[in-house]
Amino acid sequence: MRKLAIIFSLMIIIWSIPLEKKVRACSCVELPPVSVAKEEADAVFLGTIRDIVDEDTQRIVTINVREAWKGVETETIKVYTGFNSGDCGLPIEIGGSYLFYANDFSEGEEPGFLTSTICTRTTTEMNAANDLKELGEGKKEFIQSEPSSSSNNYNVWLFPSIGGVIVVLFILSWIIRKKRN
């Protein structure tokens, strides 16, 4: 019986591993020059925030893109950030215009998991005059489409994990009944 309890515990731990969320700590260094920041970023664009959704440990920001210098093909894009400076989240507001320097952290998930933090050169359009001057003219025509959302990809493991636990419980109860008889 003790062996079964140990096996059952290990199985629950193994099945719950995919539910683990990724966490990144905030540690900023001096911001790089515009040319370096553009080179290091996966996407650089100017846009107006259309919507902000707070979800678990992140904010999902939907942005209407007005001009892009790198990595943006659609007129609407989503960027993920934290809630505040403690978790490196951007201090943003719906309706605000910002110059974003974003990085793709898809890590094998759906492509386009763009993130931006206070550790990037992302700033309000009003504070981005020097960056915009150095970047020059960007692309202003985009494909009309809704942004993809790779938020909560860990949920794809939820139902299989629950199903696995139910199967294990069923097998354990069957074994215990069999031993009693």
Tab-separated table of N, CA, C and O in Angstrom, residues 22-106:
chain	number	residue	atom	x	y	z
A	22	LYS	N	6.173	30.200	-16.033
A	22	LYS	CA	7.506	30.766	-16.144
A	22	LYS	C	7.542	32.114	-15.437
A	22	LYS	O	6.635	32.921	-15.571
A	23	VAL	N	8.596	32.356	-14.697
A	23	VAL	CA	8.749	33.603	-13.974
A	23	VAL	C	10.125	34.172	-14.289
A	23	VAL	O	11.106	33.449	-14.325
A	24	ARG	N	10.176	35.456	-14.506
A	24	ARG	CA	11.450	36.115	-14.750
A	24	ARG	C	11.613	37.235	-13.729
A	24	ARG	O	10.681	37.986	-13.462
A	25	ALA	N	12.778	37.371	-13.192
A	25	ALA	CA	13.051	38.427	-12.223
A	25	ALA	C	13.436	39.709	-12.946
A	25	ALA	O	13.908	39.685	-14.070
A	26	CYS	N	13.249	40.843	-12.270
A	26	CYS	CA	13.565	42.137	-12.864
A	26	CYS	C	14.910	42.626	-12.363
A	26	CYS	O	15.105	42.807	-11.170
A	27	SER	N	15.816	42.810	-13.278
A	27	SER	CA	17.119	43.359	-12.954
A	27	SER	C	17.585	44.149	-14.169
A	27	SER	O	18.016	43.577	-15.165
A	28	CYS	N	17.451	45.455	-14.093
A	28	CYS	CA	17.768	46.310	-15.244
A	28	CYS	C	19.196	46.837	-15.178
A	28	CYS	O	19.717	47.103	-14.100
A	29	VAL	N	19.790	46.977	-16.339
A	29	VAL	CA	21.089	47.638	-16.467
A	29	VAL	C	20.843	48.930	-17.260
A	29	VAL	O	19.727	49.201	-17.680
A	30	GLU	N	21.874	49.695	-17.489
A	30	GLU	CA	21.721	50.933	-18.243
A	30	GLU	C	21.162	50.629	-19.636
A	30	GLU	O	21.556	49.655	-20.285
A	31	LEU	N	20.237	51.476	-20.071
A	31	LEU	CA	19.626	51.271	-21.386
A	31	LEU	C	20.653	51.476	-22.489
A	31	LEU	O	21.448	52.418	-22.445
A	32	PRO	N	20.614	50.605	-23.510
A	32	PRO	CA	21.569	50.743	-24.620
A	32	PRO	C	21.163	51.898	-25.536
A	32	PRO	O	20.027	52.363	-25.494
A	33	PRO	N	22.072	52.335	-26.403
A	33	PRO	CA	21.715	53.351	-27.401
A	33	PRO	C	20.620	52.814	-28.320
A	33	PRO	O	20.402	51.598	-28.425
A	34	VAL	N	19.941	53.716	-29.013
A	34	VAL	CA	18.827	53.354	-29.889
A	34	VAL	C	19.230	52.288	-30.903
A	34	VAL	O	18.518	51.297	-31.098
A	35	SER	N	20.364	52.448	-31.557
A	35	SER	CA	20.785	51.490	-32.598
A	35	SER	C	20.982	50.090	-32.013
A	35	SER	O	20.594	49.093	-32.635
A	36	VAL	N	21.554	50.005	-30.836
A	36	VAL	CA	21.768	48.705	-30.178
A	36	VAL	C	20.429	48.121	-29.723
A	36	VAL	O	20.158	46.934	-29.898
A	37	ALA	N	19.580	48.966	-29.148
A	37	ALA	CA	18.264	48.506	-28.683
A	37	ALA	C	17.443	47.955	-29.848
A	37	ALA	O	16.781	46.917	-29.723
A	38	LYS	N	17.490	48.628	-30.990
A	38	LYS	CA	16.765	48.157	-32.180
A	38	LYS	C	17.325	46.816	-32.642
A	38	LYS	O	16.573	45.901	-32.977
A	39	GLU	N	18.625	46.692	-32.662
A	39	GLU	CA	19.268	45.438	-33.086
A	39	GLU	C	18.902	44.285	-32.157
A	39	GLU	O	18.632	43.169	-32.605
A	40	GLU	N	18.874	44.538	-30.863
A	40	GLU	CA	18.607	43.479	-29.883
A	40	GLU	C	17.127	43.125	-29.777
A	40	GLU	O	16.784	42.016	-29.384
A	41	ALA	N	16.237	44.057	-30.116
A	41	ALA	CA	14.797	43.809	-30.009
A	41	ALA	C	14.308	42.951	-31.178
A	41	ALA	O	14.878	42.979	-32.270
A	42	ASP	N	13.257	42.185	-30.930
A	42	ASP	CA	12.625	41.412	-31.997
A	42	ASP	C	11.583	42.251	-32.728
A	42	ASP	O	11.213	41.951	-33.859
A	43	ALA	N	11.065	43.286	-32.051
A	43	ALA	CA	10.071	44.175	-32.650
A	43	ALA	C	10.261	45.582	-32.095
A	43	ALA	O	10.467	45.752	-30.893
A	44	VAL	N	10.188	46.563	-32.991
A	44	VAL	CA	10.255	47.969	-32.600
A	44	VAL	C	9.118	48.663	-33.337
A	44	VAL	O	9.048	48.601	-34.571
A	45	PHE	N	8.211	49.298	-32.586
A	45	PHE	CA	7.049	49.918	-33.216
A	45	PHE	C	6.449	51.002	-32.329
A	45	PHE	O	6.655	51.034	-31.120
A	46	LEU	N	5.684	51.883	-32.967
A	46	LEU	CA	4.974	52.955	-32.298
A	46	LEU	C	3.493	52.615	-32.369
A	46	LEU	O	2.987	52.275	-33.444
A	47	GLY	N	2.801	52.678	-31.250
A	47	GLY	CA	1.392	52.328	-31.275
A	47	GLY	C	0.613	52.901	-30.107
A	47	GLY	O	1.181	53.402	-29.138
A	48	THR	N	-0.703	52.804	-30.243
A	48	THR	CA	-1.626	53.293	-29.222
A	48	THR	C	-2.282	52.092	-28.544
A	48	THR	O	-2.750	51.175	-29.219
A	49	ILE	N	-2.336	52.130	-27.234
A	49	ILE	CA	-2.890	51.005	-26.476
A	49	ILE	C	-4.407	51.002	-26.593
A	49	ILE	O	-5.078	51.978	-26.258
A	50	ARG	N	-4.936	49.889	-27.103
A	50	ARG	CA	-6.369	49.718	-27.290
A	50	ARG	C	-7.020	49.039	-26.094
A	50	ARG	O	-8.152	49.343	-25.737
A	51	ASP	N	-6.281	48.091	-25.478
A	51	ASP	CA	-6.882	47.318	-24.382
A	51	ASP	C	-5.785	46.753	-23.488
A	51	ASP	O	-4.684	46.455	-23.965
A	52	ILE	N	-6.106	46.615	-22.217
A	52	ILE	CA	-5.197	45.974	-21.261
A	52	ILE	C	-6.010	44.961	-20.477
A	52	ILE	O	-7.048	45.302	-19.901
A	53	VAL	N	-5.552	43.713	-20.471
A	53	VAL	CA	-6.214	42.657	-19.704
A	53	VAL	C	-5.228	42.129	-18.669
A	53	VAL	O	-4.137	41.682	-19.028
A	54	ASP	N	-5.612	42.212	-17.395
A	54	ASP	CA	-4.775	41.666	-16.326
A	54	ASP	C	-5.106	40.193	-16.162
A	54	ASP	O	-6.257	39.836	-15.976
A	55	GLU	N	-4.080	39.349	-16.274
A	55	GLU	CA	-4.291	37.904	-16.213
A	55	GLU	C	-3.148	37.247	-15.452
A	55	GLU	O	-2.003	37.342	-15.857
A	56	ASP	N	-3.474	36.595	-14.366
A	56	ASP	CA	-2.493	35.889	-13.541
A	56	ASP	C	-1.309	36.782	-13.195
A	56	ASP	O	-1.457	37.734	-12.463
A	57	THR	N	-0.148	36.485	-13.744
A	57	THR	CA	1.076	37.217	-13.398
A	57	THR	C	1.509	38.191	-14.480
A	57	THR	O	2.651	38.632	-14.499
A	58	GLN	N	0.601	38.533	-15.400
A	58	GLN	CA	0.992	39.408	-16.498
A	58	GLN	C	-0.177	40.263	-16.964
A	58	GLN	O	-1.329	39.996	-16.644
A	59	ARG	N	0.167	41.268	-17.726
A	59	ARG	CA	-0.821	42.113	-18.392
A	59	ARG	C	-0.695	41.848	-19.883
A	59	ARG	O	0.407	41.791	-20.418
A	60	ILE	N	-1.832	41.674	-20.539
A	60	ILE	CA	-1.851	41.479	-21.985
A	60	ILE	C	-2.330	42.795	-22.586
A	60	ILE	O	-3.441	43.241	-22.336
A	61	VAL	N	-1.455	43.411	-23.363
A	61	VAL	CA	-1.703	44.740	-23.897
A	61	VAL	C	-1.955	44.626	-25.400
A	61	VAL	O	-1.105	44.134	-26.137
A	62	THR	N	-3.124	45.065	-25.847
A	62	THR	CA	-3.443	45.077	-27.275
A	62	THR	C	-3.154	46.476	-27.802
A	62	THR	O	-3.612	47.469	-27.238
A	63	ILE	N	-2.385	46.529	-28.880
A	63	ILE	CA	-1.878	47.802	-29.394
A	63	ILE	C	-2.236	47.961	-30.873
A	63	ILE	O	-2.075	47.020	-31.658
A	64	ASN	N	-2.717	49.141	-31.228
A	64	ASN	CA	-2.915	49.501	-32.634
A	64	ASN	C	-1.609	50.119	-33.120
A	64	ASN	O	-1.209	51.185	-32.654
A	65	VAL	N	-0.948	49.427	-34.030
A	65	VAL	CA	0.369	49.859	-34.518
A	65	VAL	C	0.199	50.976	-35.538
A	65	VAL	O	-0.607	50.877	-36.456
A	66	ARG	N	0.980	52.046	-35.364
A	66	ARG	CA	0.945	53.179	-36.296
A	66	ARG	C	2.173	53.209	-37.196
A	66	ARG	O	2.100	53.650	-38.341
A	67	GLU	N	3.295	52.766	-36.660
A	67	GLU	CA	4.539	52.775	-37.432
A	67	GLU	C	5.444	51.688	-36.860
A	67	GLU	O	5.468	51.477	-35.653
A	68	ALA	N	6.182	51.000	-37.727
A	68	ALA	CA	7.055	49.919	-37.261
A	68	ALA	C	8.404	49.972	-37.955
A	68	ALA	O	8.496	50.313	-39.138
A	69	TRP	N	9.430	49.610	-37.213
A	69	TRP	CA	10.798	49.574	-37.737
A	69	TRP	C	11.341	48.160	-37.794
A	69	TRP	O	12.298	47.916	-38.490
A	70	LYS	N	10.687	47.258	-37.068
A	70	LYS	CA	11.200	45.881	-37.030
A	70	LYS	C	10.144	44.934	-36.452
A	70	LYS	O	9.486	45.251	-35.460
A	71	GLY	N	9.979	43.767	-37.081
A	71	GLY	CA	9.244	42.654	-36.504
A	71	GLY	C	7.744	42.749	-36.407
A	71	GLY	O	7.119	41.942	-35.730
A	72	VAL	N	7.100	43.678	-37.097
A	72	VAL	CA	5.646	43.824	-37.020
A	72	VAL	C	5.067	43.817	-38.426
A	72	VAL	O	5.509	44.573	-39.289
A	73	GLU	N	4.064	42.953	-38.644
A	73	GLU	CA	3.411	42.856	-39.954
A	73	GLU	C	1.935	43.219	-39.892
A	73	GLU	O	1.335	43.527	-40.906
A	74	THR	N	1.315	43.141	-38.696
A	74	THR	CA	-0.121	43.393	-38.566
A	74	THR	C	-0.374	44.741	-37.897
A	74	THR	O	0.465	45.252	-37.166
A	75	GLU	N	-1.563	45.278	-38.150
A	75	GLU	CA	-1.908	46.583	-37.582
A	75	GLU	C	-2.266	46.502	-36.100
A	75	GLU	O	-2.312	47.520	-35.418
A	76	THR	N	-2.527	45.307	-35.617
A	76	THR	CA	-2.829	45.103	-34.202
A	76	THR	C	-1.893	44.032	-33.674
A	76	THR	O	-1.674	43.020	-34.320
A	77	ILE	N	-1.349	44.275	-32.495
A	77	ILE	CA	-0.387	43.334	-31.919
A	77	ILE	C	-0.603	43.265	-30.411
A	77	ILE	O	-1.128	44.194	-29.810
A	78	LYS	N	-0.216	42.148	-29.822
A	78	LYS	CA	-0.286	41.999	-28.368
A	78	LYS	C	1.119	41.941	-27.797
A	78	LYS	O	2.005	41.308	-28.363
A	79	VAL	N	1.283	42.611	-26.669
A	79	VAL	CA	2.539	42.600	-25.941
A	79	VAL	C	2.210	42.237	-24.496
A	79	VAL	O	1.213	42.706	-23.945
A	80	TYR	N	3.034	41.401	-23.908
A	80	TYR	CA	2.853	40.976	-22.527
A	80	TYR	C	3.845	41.719	-21.647
A	80	TYR	O	4.998	41.895	-22.015
A	81	THR	N	3.376	42.157	-20.480
A	81	THR	CA	4.242	42.862	-19.544
A	81	THR	C	3.774	42.545	-18.126
A	81	THR	O	2.734	41.914	-17.931
A	82	GLY	N	4.532	42.994	-17.156
A	82	GLY	CA	4.152	42.799	-15.759
A	82	GLY	C	3.185	43.883	-15.317
A	82	GLY	O	2.739	44.719	-16.103
A	83	PHE	N	2.882	43.893	-14.011
A	83	PHE	CA	1.905	44.841	-13.476
A	83	PHE	C	2.515	46.184	-13.066
A	83	PHE	O	1.844	47.193	-13.075
A	84	ASN	N	3.764	46.156	-12.644
A	84	ASN	CA	4.367	47.400	-12.156
A	84	ASN	C	5.883	47.281	-12.177
A	84	ASN	O	6.429	46.283	-12.633
A	85	SER	N	6.550	48.283	-11.636
A	85	SER	CA	8.007	48.287	-11.681
A	85	SER	C	8.635	47.165	-10.855
A	85	SER	O	9.758	46.761	-11.117
A	86	GLY	N	7.926	46.656	-9.846
A	86	GLY	CA	8.460	45.556	-9.039
A	86	GLY	C	8.682	44.298	-9.857
A	86	GLY	O	9.582	43.510	-9.567
A	87	ASP	N	7.860	44.084	-10.872
A	87	ASP	CA	8.041	42.921	-11.742
A	87	ASP	C	8.427	43.367	-13.157
A	87	ASP	O	8.222	42.644	-14.117
A	88	CYS	N	8.974	44.554	-13.260
A	88	CYS	CA	9.459	45.151	-14.523
A	88	CYS	C	8.343	45.501	-15.495
A	88	CYS	O	8.602	45.742	-16.676
A	89	GLY	N	7.106	45.522	-15.028
A	89	GLY	CA	5.989	45.863	-15.900
A	89	GLY	C	6.023	47.313	-16.325
A	89	GLY	O	6.535	48.185	-15.619
A	90	LEU	N	5.472	47.571	-17.496
A	90	LEU	CA	5.439	48.933	-18.041
A	90	LEU	C	4.316	49.746	-17.394
A	90	LEU	O	3.206	49.241	-17.239
A	91	PRO	N	4.582	50.998	-17.068
A	91	PRO	CA	3.520	51.879	-16.564
A	91	PRO	C	2.725	52.438	-17.751
A	91	PRO	O	3.078	53.465	-18.329
A	92	ILE	N	1.676	51.745	-18.153
A	92	ILE	CA	0.950	52.074	-19.382
A	92	ILE	C	-0.530	52.316	-19.089
A	92	ILE	O	-1.048	51.856	-18.077
A	93	GLU	N	-1.182	53.006	-20.025
A	93	GLU	CA	-2.606	53.310	-19.901
A	93	GLU	C	-3.294	53.125	-21.241
A	93	GLU	O	-2.701	53.395	-22.293
A	94	ILE	N	-4.552	52.705	-21.199
A	94	ILE	CA	-5.348	52.602	-22.426
A	94	ILE	C	-5.437	53.995	-23.057
A	94	ILE	O	-5.646	54.984	-22.371
A	95	GLY	N	-5.250	54.061	-24.357
A	95	GLY	CA	-5.291	55.317	-25.087
A	95	GLY	C	-3.937	55.999	-25.210
A	95	GLY	O	-3.772	56.914	-26.015
A	96	GLY	N	-2.964	55.540	-24.422
A	96	GLY	CA	-1.628	56.130	-24.479
A	96	GLY	C	-0.858	55.667	-25.702
A	96	GLY	O	-1.044	54.554	-26.179
A	97	SER	N	0.015	56.526	-26.214
A	97	SER	CA	0.865	56.184	-27.355
A	97	SER	C	2.280	55.943	-26.860
A	97	SER	O	2.827	56.763	-26.122
A	98	TYR	N	2.870	54.828	-27.305
A	98	TYR	CA	4.181	54.403	-26.817
A	98	TYR	C	5.047	53.913	-27.961
A	98	TYR	O	4.552	53.357	-28.943
A	99	LEU	N	6.338	54.090	-27.803
A	99	LEU	CA	7.324	53.476	-28.678
A	99	LEU	C	7.774	52.207	-27.961
A	99	LEU	O	8.303	52.281	-26.849
A	100	PHE	N	7.509	51.058	-28.568
A	100	PHE	CA	7.826	49.770	-27.943
A	100	PHE	C	9.087	49.150	-28.533
A	100	PHE	O	9.272	49.139	-29.753
A	101	TYR	N	9.913	48.622	-27.663
A	101	TYR	CA	11.010	47.730	-28.011
A	101	TYR	C	10.629	46.418	-27.340
A	101	TYR	O	10.610	46.329	-26.113
A	102	ALA	N	10.274	45.413	-28.129
A	102	ALA	CA	9.750	44.168	-27.563
A	102	ALA	C	10.600	42.977	-27.983
A	102	ALA	O	11.255	42.998	-29.029
A	103	ASN	N	10.564	41.949	-27.154
A	103	ASN	CA	11.314	40.714	-27.428
A	103	ASN	C	10.365	39.532	-27.474
A	103	ASN	O	9.367	39.495	-26.759
A	104	ASP	N	10.696	38.569	-28.316
A	104	ASP	CA	9.877	37.368	-28.481
A	104	ASP	C	10.362	36.294	-27.520
A	104	ASP	O	11.479	35.819	-27.626
A	105	PHE	N	9.496	35.935	-26.576
A	105	PHE	CA	9.817	34.883	-25.616
A	105	PHE	C	8.927	33.668	-25.836
A	105	PHE	O	8.438	33.066	-24.885
A	106	SER	N	8.681	33.305	-27.086
A	106	SER	CA	7.811	32.169	-27.385
A	106	SER	C	8.328	30.881	-26.781
A	106	SER	O	7.554	30.054	-26.322
